Coordinates of C-alpha atoms in Angstrom, one line a residue:
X12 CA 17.9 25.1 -1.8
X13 CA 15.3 22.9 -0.5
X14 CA 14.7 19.7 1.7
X15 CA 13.3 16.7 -0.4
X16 CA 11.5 13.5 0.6
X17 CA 10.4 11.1 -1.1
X18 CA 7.7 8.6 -0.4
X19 CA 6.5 5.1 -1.9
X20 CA 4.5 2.3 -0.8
X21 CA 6.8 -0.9 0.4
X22 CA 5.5 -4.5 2.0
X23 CA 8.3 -4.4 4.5
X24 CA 11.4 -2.5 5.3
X25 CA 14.0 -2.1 2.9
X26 CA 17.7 -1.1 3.7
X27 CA 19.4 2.9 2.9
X28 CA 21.1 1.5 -0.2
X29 CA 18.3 -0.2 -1.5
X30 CA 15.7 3.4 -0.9
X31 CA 18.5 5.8 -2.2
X32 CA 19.0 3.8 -5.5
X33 CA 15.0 3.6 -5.8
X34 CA 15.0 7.5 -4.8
X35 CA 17.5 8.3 -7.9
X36 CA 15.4 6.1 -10.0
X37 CA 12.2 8.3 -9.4
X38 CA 13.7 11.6 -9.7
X39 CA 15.5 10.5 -13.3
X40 CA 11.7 9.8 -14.0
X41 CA 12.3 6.2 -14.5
X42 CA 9.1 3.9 -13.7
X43 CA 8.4 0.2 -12.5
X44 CA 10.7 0.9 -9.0
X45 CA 7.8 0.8 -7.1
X46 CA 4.7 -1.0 -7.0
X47 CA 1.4 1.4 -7.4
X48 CA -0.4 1.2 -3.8
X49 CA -3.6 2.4 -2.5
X50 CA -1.8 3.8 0.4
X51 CA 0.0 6.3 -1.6
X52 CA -3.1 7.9 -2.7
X53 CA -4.4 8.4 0.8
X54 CA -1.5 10.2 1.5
X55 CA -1.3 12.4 -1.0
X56 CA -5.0 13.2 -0.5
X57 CA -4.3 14.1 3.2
X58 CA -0.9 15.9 2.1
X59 CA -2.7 18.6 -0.1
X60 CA -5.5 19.2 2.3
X61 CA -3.3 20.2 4.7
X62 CA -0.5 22.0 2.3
X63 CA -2.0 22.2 -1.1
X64 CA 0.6 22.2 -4.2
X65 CA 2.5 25.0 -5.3
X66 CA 0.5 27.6 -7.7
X67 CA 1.1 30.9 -9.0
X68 CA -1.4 32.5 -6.4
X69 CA -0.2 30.3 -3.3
X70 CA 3.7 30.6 -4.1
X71 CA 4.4 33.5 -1.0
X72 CA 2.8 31.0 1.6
X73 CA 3.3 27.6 0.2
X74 CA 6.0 25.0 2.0
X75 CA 6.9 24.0 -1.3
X76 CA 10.2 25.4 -3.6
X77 CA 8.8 23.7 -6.5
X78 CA 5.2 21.6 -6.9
X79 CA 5.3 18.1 -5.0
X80 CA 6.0 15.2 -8.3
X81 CA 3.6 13.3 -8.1
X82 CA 3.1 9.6 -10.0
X83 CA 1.3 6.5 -9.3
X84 CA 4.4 5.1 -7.9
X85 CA 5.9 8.0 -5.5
X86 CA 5.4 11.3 -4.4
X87 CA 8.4 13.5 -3.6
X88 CA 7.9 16.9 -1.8
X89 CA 10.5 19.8 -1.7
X90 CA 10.5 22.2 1.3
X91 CA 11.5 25.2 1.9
X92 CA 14.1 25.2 4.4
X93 CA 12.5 27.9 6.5
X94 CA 9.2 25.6 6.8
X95 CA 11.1 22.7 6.9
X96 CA 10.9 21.2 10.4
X97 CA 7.3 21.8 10.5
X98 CA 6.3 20.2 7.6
X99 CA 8.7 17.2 7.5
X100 CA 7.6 16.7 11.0
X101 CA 3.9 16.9 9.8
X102 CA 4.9 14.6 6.4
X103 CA 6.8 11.7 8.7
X104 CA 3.7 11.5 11.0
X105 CA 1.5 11.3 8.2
X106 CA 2.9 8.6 6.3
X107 CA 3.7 6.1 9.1
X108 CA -0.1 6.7 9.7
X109 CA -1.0 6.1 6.0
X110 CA 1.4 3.1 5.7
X111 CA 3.7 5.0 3.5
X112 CA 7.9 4.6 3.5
X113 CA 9.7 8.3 3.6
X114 CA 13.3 8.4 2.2
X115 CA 15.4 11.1 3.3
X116 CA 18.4 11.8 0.9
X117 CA 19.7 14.6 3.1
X118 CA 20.4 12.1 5.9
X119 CA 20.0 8.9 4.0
X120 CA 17.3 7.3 6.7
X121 CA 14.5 5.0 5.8
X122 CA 11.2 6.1 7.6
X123 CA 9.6 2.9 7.5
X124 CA 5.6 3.1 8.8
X125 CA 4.4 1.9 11.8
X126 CA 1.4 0.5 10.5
X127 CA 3.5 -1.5 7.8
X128 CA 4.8 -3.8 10.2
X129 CA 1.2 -4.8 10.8
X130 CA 1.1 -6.4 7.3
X131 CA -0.1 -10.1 8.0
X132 CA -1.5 -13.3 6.6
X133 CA -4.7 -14.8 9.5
X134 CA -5.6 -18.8 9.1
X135 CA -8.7 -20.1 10.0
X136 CA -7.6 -21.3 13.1
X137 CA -6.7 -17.9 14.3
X138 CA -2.7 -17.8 13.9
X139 CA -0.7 -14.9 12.5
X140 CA 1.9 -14.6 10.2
X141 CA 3.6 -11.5 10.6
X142 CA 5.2 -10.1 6.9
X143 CA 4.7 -12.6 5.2
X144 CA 6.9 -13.9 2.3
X145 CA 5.5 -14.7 -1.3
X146 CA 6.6 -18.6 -0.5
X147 CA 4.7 -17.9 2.7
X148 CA 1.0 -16.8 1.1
X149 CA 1.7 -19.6 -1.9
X150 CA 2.0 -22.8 0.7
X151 CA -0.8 -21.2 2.7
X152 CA -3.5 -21.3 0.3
X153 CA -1.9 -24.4 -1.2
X154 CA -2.9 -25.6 2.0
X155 CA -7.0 -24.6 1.8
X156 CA -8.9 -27.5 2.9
X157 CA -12.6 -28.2 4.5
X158 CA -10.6 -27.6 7.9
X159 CA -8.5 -24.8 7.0
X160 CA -10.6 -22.9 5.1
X161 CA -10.2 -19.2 5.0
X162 CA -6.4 -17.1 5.0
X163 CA -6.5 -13.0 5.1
X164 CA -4.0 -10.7 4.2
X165 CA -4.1 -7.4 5.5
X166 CA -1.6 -5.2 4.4
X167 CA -2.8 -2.3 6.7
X168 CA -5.2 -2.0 9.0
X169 CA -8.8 -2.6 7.2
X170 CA -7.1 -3.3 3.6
X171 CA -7.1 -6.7 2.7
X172 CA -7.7 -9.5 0.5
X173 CA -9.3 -12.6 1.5
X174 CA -10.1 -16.1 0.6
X175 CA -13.2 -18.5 1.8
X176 CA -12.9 -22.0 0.4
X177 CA -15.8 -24.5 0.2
X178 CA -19.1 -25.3 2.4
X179 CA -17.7 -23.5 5.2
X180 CA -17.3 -20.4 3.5
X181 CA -21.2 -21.0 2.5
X182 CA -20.0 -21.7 -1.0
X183 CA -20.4 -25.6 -3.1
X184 CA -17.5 -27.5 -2.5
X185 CA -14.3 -27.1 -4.6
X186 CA -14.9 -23.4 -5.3
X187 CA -13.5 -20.2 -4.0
X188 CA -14.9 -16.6 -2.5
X189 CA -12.4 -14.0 -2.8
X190 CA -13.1 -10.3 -1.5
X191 CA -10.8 -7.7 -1.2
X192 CA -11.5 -4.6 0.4
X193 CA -10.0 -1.4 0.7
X194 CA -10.6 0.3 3.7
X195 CA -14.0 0.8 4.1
X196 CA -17.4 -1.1 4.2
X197 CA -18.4 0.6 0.6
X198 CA -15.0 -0.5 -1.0
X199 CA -15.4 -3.8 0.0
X200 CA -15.9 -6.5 -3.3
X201 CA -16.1 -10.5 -3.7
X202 CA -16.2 -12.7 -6.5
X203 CA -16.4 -16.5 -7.2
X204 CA -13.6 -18.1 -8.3
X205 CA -12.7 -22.1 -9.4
X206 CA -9.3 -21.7 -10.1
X207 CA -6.7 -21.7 -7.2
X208 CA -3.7 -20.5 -9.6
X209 CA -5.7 -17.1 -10.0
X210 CA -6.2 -16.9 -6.3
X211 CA -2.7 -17.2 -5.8
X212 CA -1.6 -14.9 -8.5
X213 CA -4.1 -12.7 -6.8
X214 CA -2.8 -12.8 -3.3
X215 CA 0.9 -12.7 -4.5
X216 CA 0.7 -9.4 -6.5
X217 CA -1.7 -7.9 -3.8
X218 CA 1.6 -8.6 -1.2
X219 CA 4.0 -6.3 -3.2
X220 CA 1.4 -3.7 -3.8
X221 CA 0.3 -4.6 -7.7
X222 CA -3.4 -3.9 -7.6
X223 CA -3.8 -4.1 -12.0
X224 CA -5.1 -8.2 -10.9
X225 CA -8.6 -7.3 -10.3
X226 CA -9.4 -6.3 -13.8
X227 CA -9.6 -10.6 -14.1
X228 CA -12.4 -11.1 -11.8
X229 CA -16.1 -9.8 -12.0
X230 CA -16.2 -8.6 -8.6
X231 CA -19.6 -7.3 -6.8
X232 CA -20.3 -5.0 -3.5
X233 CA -20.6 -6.7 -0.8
X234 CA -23.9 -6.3 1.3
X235 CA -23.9 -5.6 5.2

């Protein structure tokens, strides 16, 4: 006997029903339920330095029944039940600070992070959408103009992708700077860019966690 979690990347809360069908999906092994996130990797990297996996010469100490699955989509971690309010407790902390969802099939709850509530989309003028919609990010950078002419969208605090637009972005007129960065100053890229669609494309797929986009764009470091 053990107690499972599972955890995935999601851009906003989702309801039981919807996690437990997405939870029997992963376990069958099926893939595409979730979208591939940065987030989840930080996790996991955080996850085994505090309780690495399961192995032949850890098994008598390890938390784990059976070694955590692991895919680019979810993670899903079996506990002991004897360790098991010290490591859930441990787990849940962790991923509301990594911007992870936990699903709990004993219980059927939704842990949904903290810090994904804090995904927004920031005009140039300063004002905030909170969770924004895909219509939402599409009419905002439909909207780009000489006046309004930057948008952010920060999925977590320090992740984002961003759009500068014309002279005021220090850039000719017409044409597009888009950076994205991931957390840090040295994972933080820009390229030039003429064509709105692939901006919005960009923006769009970066909102439900689909990160494959940047193989279209020649993207450099950016320089501080």
């Amino acid at each position: 006997m053990s107690f499972d979690l599972g955890f995935w990347w999601e851009p906003q809360p989702i309801p039981p029903v919807e996690a437990a069908q997405k939870y029997s999906a992963m376990i069958a092994g099926e893939v595409g339920v979730a979208s591939e996130h940065p987030a989840l990797d930080g996790f996991f990297g955080e996850l085994i330095s505090r309780f690495p996996d399961l192995t032949e010469e850890n098994f008598e100490t390890s938390p784990w029944v059976a070694p955590l699955y692991r895919t680019s989509e979810c993670l899903i971690a079996s506990i002991s039940y004897p360790r098991q309010s010290e490591v859930s407790e441990f787990l849940l902390e962790l991923a509301s600070a990594s911007g992870v969802t936990c699903y709990d099939p004993q219980s059927g709850n939704v842990h949904f992070p903290a810090s994904g509530n804090s995904v927004t989309l920031e005009f140039s003028d300063g004002s905030v959408v909170n969770n924004p919609s895909r219509d939402d990010v599409t009419r905002a950078l439909n909207g780009l103009s000489p006046e309004d002419w930057y948008l952010i969208l920060e999925t977590r605090p320090g992740w984002f992708i961003q759009v500068g637009f014309g002279a005021a972005a220090g850039i000719p007129p017409g044409s597009y700077v888009l950076e994205v960065r991931d957390g840090s100053e040295d994972k933080h890229f820009r390229a030039m860019v003429t064509e709105l669609p692939r901006i919005i494309d960009a923006f769009r797929r970066s909102l439900s966690g689909d990160s494959t986009w940047r193989a279209n764009f020649q993207f450099s470091r950016v320089s501080y």
